[in-house]
Amino acid sequence: MNGAAAAAFDDGFTASRLFSQGFSYAYDDVILLPHYIDFPADAVDLSTRLSRNHPLSIPCVASPMDTVSETSMAVAMASLGGAAIIHCNTIPARQAAIVRSAKSRRIPFASDPSFFAPSDFVSSAADFGSASFAIVTESGSSKSKPVGLISRSDWEALADEDYPVSKYMRQTPASIPSNYDFEQVAAFLAGEGLKLASLVGLDGEIIDLVSAEDVVRIRSFPKLGMPSLSSDGKFLVGAAIGTREEDKERLTHLVKAGVDVVVVDSSQGNSKYQMDMIKHAKNTYPGLDIIGGNVVTMAQAQNLIKVGVDGIRVGMGSGSICTTQEVCAVGRGQATAVYKVASFANDYDVPVIADGGISYSGHIVKALVLGASTVMMGSFLAGSQEAPGIYEYQATRASPSAPRKIPPEELAKDGHLVKKYRGMGSLEAMTKGSDARYLGDILKLKVAQGVVGSVADKGSILKFIPYTMQAVKQGLQDLGASSLPIAHDLLRTDVLQLEVRTGAAQVEGGVHGLSSYEKKAF
């Protein structure tokens, strides 16, 4: 039976009918009914737009959160064909430095090494951060002349750790231009028989260290696709700003650093403060794409479109660490919000970013079919190697029947290697400045709209995002959509049908009826 014949049946609900009944639906509340397949899954094209003028190869965006998006996330997402938005929960100079660092690379990872002067001492392993090496320069800054490097393993092997780094540093490694792409870096290391090299910027500043082990690790992941590049040929990098007067200065810093797109970051984007900031940004930098939000209604979206936004971020209270709906009694189910706003924004050719509520690939499929051009993810990425912070061990596994201590070698297997993840509305994040996002920076009493938690280790996004995108392709194939524009058109023309799932249907749709199981996505 072909697609046209299937549309003649009264079998399911059209989106316009389903979302006009006064219910606020989350992604899990709805299910898409399958359609007609006449193409292989690998033929599905996931290319899309982040904003009006910035195309992406995959519909994935890393959220501007301080436990999600910094240099490592930005370069990895851009390498995969997506994008990251650098958070603004730091001083403008540091945020701009992160943007510059990401823009200066063409390899899919960043180790973010520490810098020491020869007379400095390493007090703990934490001084190395997440890197296994640190760079020694004359003054201890990245811009001074390199004189050597130290490794974490060498420091750990010292009988007495109370030595200046000059006593055990190694020779300065060979250098290569930071604009070398991954294949050029790999070829240089192999051709010279080197285990390590330093990436150096045009001004002579050391950007990073890259090793032969890094090359082997990256080659073990799925092949990289088409990267996200800006008009200057560098990685596409976005950044967030707030809505206060001082954010105008932050915007200037970011533009000078080469930022490609700016997100005006607010939990409730339909405000005079946001509209004034958007107008300022568009008037001052007319060639810069500005994304507004967050919104969940058509009326909110209309106001942002009127002031010239190039993209709209949709979601209020749907994130795993967000308590806005609980605390403030405002928001909307994410499936309903995405459909409503995207239906309106489509008439103005403004891309929609579905922000929040993404736990697995099926949620991504639903968000995209309901009209989003991209999905923005926080918790989905926060447990990755590319997210800021270090892994911690949760060594005790609570079990109702037999609690036991998990040996360290089992922790990663059992999901007990974790990273910290916090909402930008948590009190902890607000102390760093994110209260402005909730219009609470001038209030004497701070009320949290988020929590602090942890997420399990997920490995590198360079591995799990390609597998996730393959699952999204298979979902779109089941719906008869070989591209995102076709998926949007099938929904708008009422060819695709949906239904609401009962609680029992949701249970039935997941793993059930087993005494035990192991769930591996790939």
mmCIF file of C-alpha atoms in Angstrom, residues 67 79 176 223 270 346 360 374 417 470:
data_model
loop_
_atom_site.group_PDB
_atom_site.id
_atom_site.type_symbol
_atom_site.label_atom_id
_atom_site.label_comp_id
_atom_site.label_asym_id
_atom_site.label_seq_id
_atom_site.Cartn_x
_atom_site.Cartn_y
_atom_site.Cartn_z
ATOM 1 C CA THR A 67 28.940 21.452 32.628
ATOM 2 C CA SER A 79 33.826 17.944 13.643
ATOM 3 C CA ILE A 176 52.727 21.907 13.929
ATOM 4 C CA LYS A 223 34.367 8.034 10.377
ATOM 5 C CA ASN A 270 9.501 37.017 25.738
ATOM 6 C CA ASN A 346 7.954 28.050 9.557
ATOM 7 C CA TYR A 360 17.304 8.989 23.673
ATOM 8 C CA THR A 374 17.835 20.930 15.515
ATOM 9 C CA LEU A 417 31.819 6.496 36.520
ATOM 10 C CA GLN A 470 22.043 6.322 12.614
#
